[in-house]
Coordinates of C-alpha atoms in Angstrom, one line a residue:
M1 CA -4.4 -1.1 15.0
G2 CA -5.0 2.7 15.2
R3 CA -8.2 4.2 16.4
E4 CA -9.1 4.9 12.9
T5 CA -9.7 1.2 12.1
Q6 CA -13.4 0.4 11.6
Q7 CA -14.2 -2.9 13.3
L8 CA -15.7 -5.1 10.5
E9 CA -18.3 -7.7 11.0
K10 CA -16.9 -11.2 11.0
A11 CA -18.5 -13.4 8.4
P12 CA -20.1 -16.5 10.1
G13 CA -17.9 -19.5 10.2
S14 CA -15.0 -17.8 8.4
Q15 CA -12.4 -17.4 11.2
G16 CA -10.0 -20.2 11.1
A17 CA -9.5 -22.6 14.1
G18 CA -7.0 -21.1 16.6
M19 CA -6.9 -17.8 14.8
S20 CA -6.9 -14.7 17.0
E21 CA -9.4 -11.9 16.6
A22 CA -6.6 -9.6 15.9
E23 CA -5.4 -11.7 13.0
W24 CA -8.9 -12.0 11.6
Q25 CA -9.4 -8.2 11.8
T26 CA -6.1 -7.7 9.9
R27 CA -7.2 -10.3 7.3
V28 CA -10.5 -8.5 6.7
E29 CA -8.8 -5.2 6.3
L30 CA -6.1 -6.5 4.0
A31 CA -8.7 -8.2 1.9
A32 CA -10.5 -4.8 1.8
C33 CA -7.3 -3.2 0.6
Y34 CA -7.0 -5.7 -2.3
R35 CA -10.6 -5.2 -3.4
L36 CA -10.4 -1.4 -3.2
A37 CA -7.2 -1.4 -5.3
A38 CA -8.9 -3.6 -7.8
H39 CA -11.9 -1.2 -7.9
Y40 CA -9.5 1.8 -8.4
R41 CA -7.6 0.0 -11.1
M42 CA -4.3 -0.2 -9.2
T43 CA -3.7 -3.9 -10.0
D44 CA -1.3 -5.8 -12.2
I45 CA -3.4 -8.9 -12.8
I46 CA -1.9 -11.3 -10.2
Y47 CA 1.3 -9.5 -9.6
T48 CA 2.5 -6.9 -6.9
H49 CA 1.4 -7.2 -3.4
I50 CA -0.1 -5.7 -0.3
T51 CA 1.1 -7.2 3.0
A52 CA 0.4 -6.8 6.7
R53 CA 2.2 -7.9 9.8
V54 CA 0.2 -10.4 11.9
P55 CA -0.5 -8.8 15.3
G56 CA 1.3 -10.6 18.1
E57 CA 3.2 -13.0 15.8
D58 CA 6.8 -11.9 15.4
G59 CA 8.0 -12.5 11.9
H60 CA 4.7 -13.5 10.4
F61 CA 2.9 -11.6 7.6
L62 CA -0.2 -11.9 5.4
I63 CA 0.1 -11.8 1.6
N64 CA -2.2 -12.5 -1.4
P65 CA -2.6 -16.0 -2.7
Y66 CA -0.5 -16.2 -5.8
G67 CA -2.7 -16.6 -8.9
L68 CA -5.8 -14.9 -7.7
M69 CA -6.8 -11.6 -9.1
W70 CA -7.2 -8.9 -6.5
E71 CA -11.0 -8.7 -6.9
E72 CA -11.1 -12.4 -5.9
I73 CA -9.3 -12.2 -2.7
T74 CA -11.0 -12.8 0.6
A75 CA -10.0 -12.6 4.3
S76 CA -9.7 -16.4 4.6
S77 CA -7.8 -16.9 1.3
L78 CA -4.8 -14.7 2.4
V79 CA -1.7 -16.7 3.1
K80 CA 0.4 -16.4 6.3
V81 CA 4.2 -16.4 5.6
D82 CA 7.4 -15.9 7.4
V83 CA 10.0 -13.2 6.7
D84 CA 11.4 -15.2 3.7
G85 CA 8.0 -15.7 2.1
N86 CA 7.6 -19.4 3.2
K87 CA 4.0 -20.5 4.2
V88 CA 3.6 -21.0 7.9
S89 CA 0.0 -22.2 8.0
D90 CA -2.1 -24.5 5.9
S91 CA -3.3 -23.0 2.7
P92 CA -4.3 -24.5 -0.7
Y93 CA -2.7 -21.5 -2.4
R94 CA 0.8 -20.8 -3.7
V95 CA 2.7 -17.8 -2.6
N96 CA 5.3 -15.8 -4.5
P97 CA 8.4 -15.6 -2.3
A98 CA 10.3 -13.5 -4.9
G99 CA 7.4 -11.0 -4.8
F100 CA 7.8 -10.7 -1.0
T101 CA 11.5 -9.6 -1.2
I102 CA 10.7 -5.9 -1.1
H103 CA 7.9 -6.2 1.5
S104 CA 10.0 -8.3 3.8
A105 CA 12.8 -5.7 3.7
V106 CA 10.4 -2.9 4.6
H107 CA 8.7 -4.9 7.4
R108 CA 12.0 -5.9 8.9
G109 CA 13.6 -2.5 8.5
R110 CA 10.7 -0.3 9.7
H111 CA 8.9 -1.3 12.9
D112 CA 6.1 1.2 12.2
A113 CA 5.5 -0.2 8.7
A114 CA 3.0 -2.8 9.7
W115 CA 1.3 -2.4 6.3
V116 CA 3.1 -2.2 2.9
M117 CA 1.6 -1.7 -0.6
H118 CA 3.4 -1.9 -3.9
T119 CA 1.9 -1.1 -7.3
H120 CA 2.7 -1.1 -11.0
T121 CA 0.1 1.4 -12.1
R122 CA 0.5 3.0 -15.5
S123 CA 1.0 6.6 -14.2
G124 CA 3.1 5.4 -11.2
V125 CA 5.5 3.5 -13.5
A126 CA 5.5 6.5 -15.9
V127 CA 6.6 8.9 -13.2
S128 CA 9.2 6.4 -11.9
C129 CA 10.8 6.6 -15.4
L130 CA 11.3 10.4 -15.1
A131 CA 14.7 11.6 -13.9
E132 CA 13.0 14.2 -11.7
G133 CA 10.5 11.8 -10.3
L134 CA 7.4 13.3 -8.6
L135 CA 7.2 17.0 -9.1
P136 CA 5.8 19.3 -6.3
T137 CA 3.4 21.2 -8.6
N138 CA 0.0 20.6 -7.0
Q139 CA -1.7 20.2 -3.7
I140 CA -2.0 16.4 -3.8
A141 CA 1.6 15.9 -4.8
L142 CA 2.8 18.3 -2.0
Q143 CA 1.8 15.9 0.7
F144 CA 4.9 14.0 -0.3
Y145 CA 7.2 17.0 -0.4
G146 CA 10.4 15.8 1.4
R147 CA 8.5 12.7 2.4
I148 CA 9.4 10.4 -0.5
G149 CA 12.4 8.2 -1.2
Y150 CA 13.8 7.0 -4.5
H151 CA 15.4 3.6 -5.1
D152 CA 17.5 2.9 -8.3
F153 CA 16.4 0.0 -10.5
E154 CA 18.5 -3.2 -10.0
G155 CA 16.4 -5.5 -12.1
I156 CA 13.4 -7.7 -11.0
A157 CA 13.5 -7.8 -7.2
L158 CA 14.8 -11.4 -6.7
D159 CA 18.1 -10.6 -5.0
L160 CA 17.8 -10.8 -1.2
D161 CA 20.9 -8.5 -1.0
E162 CA 18.8 -5.7 -2.4
R163 CA 16.6 -5.6 0.7
E164 CA 18.9 -3.5 2.8
R165 CA 19.3 -1.0 -0.1
V166 CA 15.5 -0.7 -0.4
V167 CA 15.2 0.1 3.3
A168 CA 18.0 2.7 3.1
S169 CA 16.2 4.3 0.1
L170 CA 12.9 4.5 1.9
G171 CA 14.5 5.9 5.1
S172 CA 11.9 7.4 7.3
N173 CA 9.6 8.3 4.5
V174 CA 6.0 7.2 4.0
A175 CA 6.5 6.5 0.3
L176 CA 9.1 5.2 -2.1
I177 CA 9.4 5.5 -5.9
L178 CA 11.2 2.5 -7.2
R179 CA 12.8 4.0 -10.3
N180 CA 11.7 2.4 -13.7
H181 CA 9.5 0.1 -11.6
G182 CA 6.6 1.5 -9.6
L183 CA 5.3 2.9 -6.3
L184 CA 5.4 1.8 -2.6
T185 CA 3.7 3.1 0.5
V186 CA 3.8 2.1 4.1
G187 CA 1.7 2.7 7.2
A188 CA 1.0 1.7 10.7
S189 CA -2.5 0.8 9.7
A190 CA -4.4 -0.2 6.5
A191 CA -6.1 3.3 6.5
H192 CA -2.8 5.2 6.4
M193 CA -1.0 2.9 3.9
F194 CA -3.9 2.8 1.5
S195 CA -4.5 6.6 1.7
K196 CA -0.9 7.3 0.8
M197 CA -1.0 5.0 -2.2
F198 CA -4.3 6.4 -3.4
Y199 CA -3.1 9.9 -3.4
L200 CA 0.5 9.1 -4.6
D201 CA -1.0 7.3 -7.6
K202 CA -3.4 10.3 -8.2
A203 CA -0.4 12.7 -8.0
C204 CA 1.3 10.7 -10.7
E205 CA -1.8 10.8 -12.9
I206 CA -2.0 14.6 -12.5
Q207 CA 1.6 15.0 -13.4
E208 CA 1.2 12.7 -16.4
S209 CA -1.7 14.9 -17.6
A210 CA 0.0 18.2 -16.9
L211 CA 3.2 17.2 -18.8
A212 CA 1.1 15.9 -21.7
M213 CA -0.4 19.4 -22.2
G214 CA 3.1 20.6 -23.3
R215 CA 2.7 24.0 -21.5
P216 CA 5.0 25.6 -18.9
L217 CA 4.3 24.2 -15.4
Q218 CA 3.4 26.6 -12.5
S219 CA 6.0 26.0 -9.8
V220 CA 5.2 26.2 -6.0
D221 CA 7.5 28.2 -3.8
A222 CA 9.6 26.0 -1.4
A223 CA 8.3 27.8 1.7
I224 CA 4.7 27.2 0.6
A225 CA 5.5 23.6 -0.2
Q226 CA 7.0 23.0 3.2
R227 CA 3.9 24.7 4.8
V228 CA 1.6 22.3 2.9
V229 CA 3.4 19.1 3.8
S230 CA 3.3 20.3 7.5
Q231 CA -0.4 20.7 7.1
Y232 CA -0.7 17.2 5.7
D233 CA 1.5 15.9 8.6
E234 CA -1.0 17.3 11.0
L235 CA -3.9 15.6 9.3
D236 CA -2.0 12.3 9.3
Q237 CA -1.8 12.5 13.1
D238 CA -5.6 12.9 13.3
D239 CA -7.0 9.4 13.5
S240 CA -10.6 10.7 13.1
E241 CA -9.7 12.4 9.9
I242 CA -8.1 9.4 8.2
G243 CA -10.8 7.2 9.8
L244 CA -13.5 9.0 7.9
E245 CA -11.8 8.4 4.6
W246 CA -11.2 4.7 5.4
K247 CA -14.8 4.2 6.4
A248 CA -16.0 5.8 3.2
H249 CA -13.9 3.2 1.3
L250 CA -15.4 0.4 3.3
R251 CA -18.9 1.6 2.7
L252 CA -18.2 1.5 -1.0
L253 CA -17.0 -2.1 -0.7
E254 CA -20.1 -3.1 1.2
R255 CA -22.2 -1.8 -1.7
L256 CA -20.1 -3.5 -4.3
D257 CA -19.5 -6.9 -2.7
P258 CA -19.2 -7.7 1.0
G259 CA -17.8 -11.1 0.1
Y260 CA -14.3 -9.9 0.8
R261 CA -15.0 -10.5 4.5
S262 CA -15.5 -14.2 4.1

């Protein structure tokens, strides 16, 4: 975990027998991501996923219990799976192995991608349907200038052979637009991954609104766009900066419902 991670109080009696503190902390943060995504309307009922690598356990990941809405997910309800999406610990919940195809590809192909988030938001899918993809026309979108990959649609992600192509499309980028499908972001921590998705989705919303006005778009000079993305890169390397944002999200959750920590 990066220094930006806020250590969250463990709910009494909630940590499973034999579970490490590192795994429990990851569970709490992952549950927080699901609850926040639900609050910000980035869900697709029970579909799409946010996953995290289990610290110290090679090839093990945490995923949402299939069938629960994101606002219902808690730290203890998350399911531990292997790289193929098979359960590796006792859980009363189902998992969706097919839904883990994209996530397993990224986790395996990018060592730094300990956290992976995939969404089907209205604006995200809308932009994924545009030939030009995300346009560098505003400050929020510019943080992804030259930092976003594109993956052509191959149908519902059920084919394991697609995993290598997904990783190749993502490359070293922090975000991926799955054409005709949705959005994906990665990060070394929950804070970095969630922040990228929050602002990528917002950039798509802004683009959708700008195009709907039917007026000429104001372009940004390439040199300025490169300067802005470099500024964002500097901010990304500042753990205290991203930490402030993440802690603000967590305070919101505490006000809404601290039950995600159970």
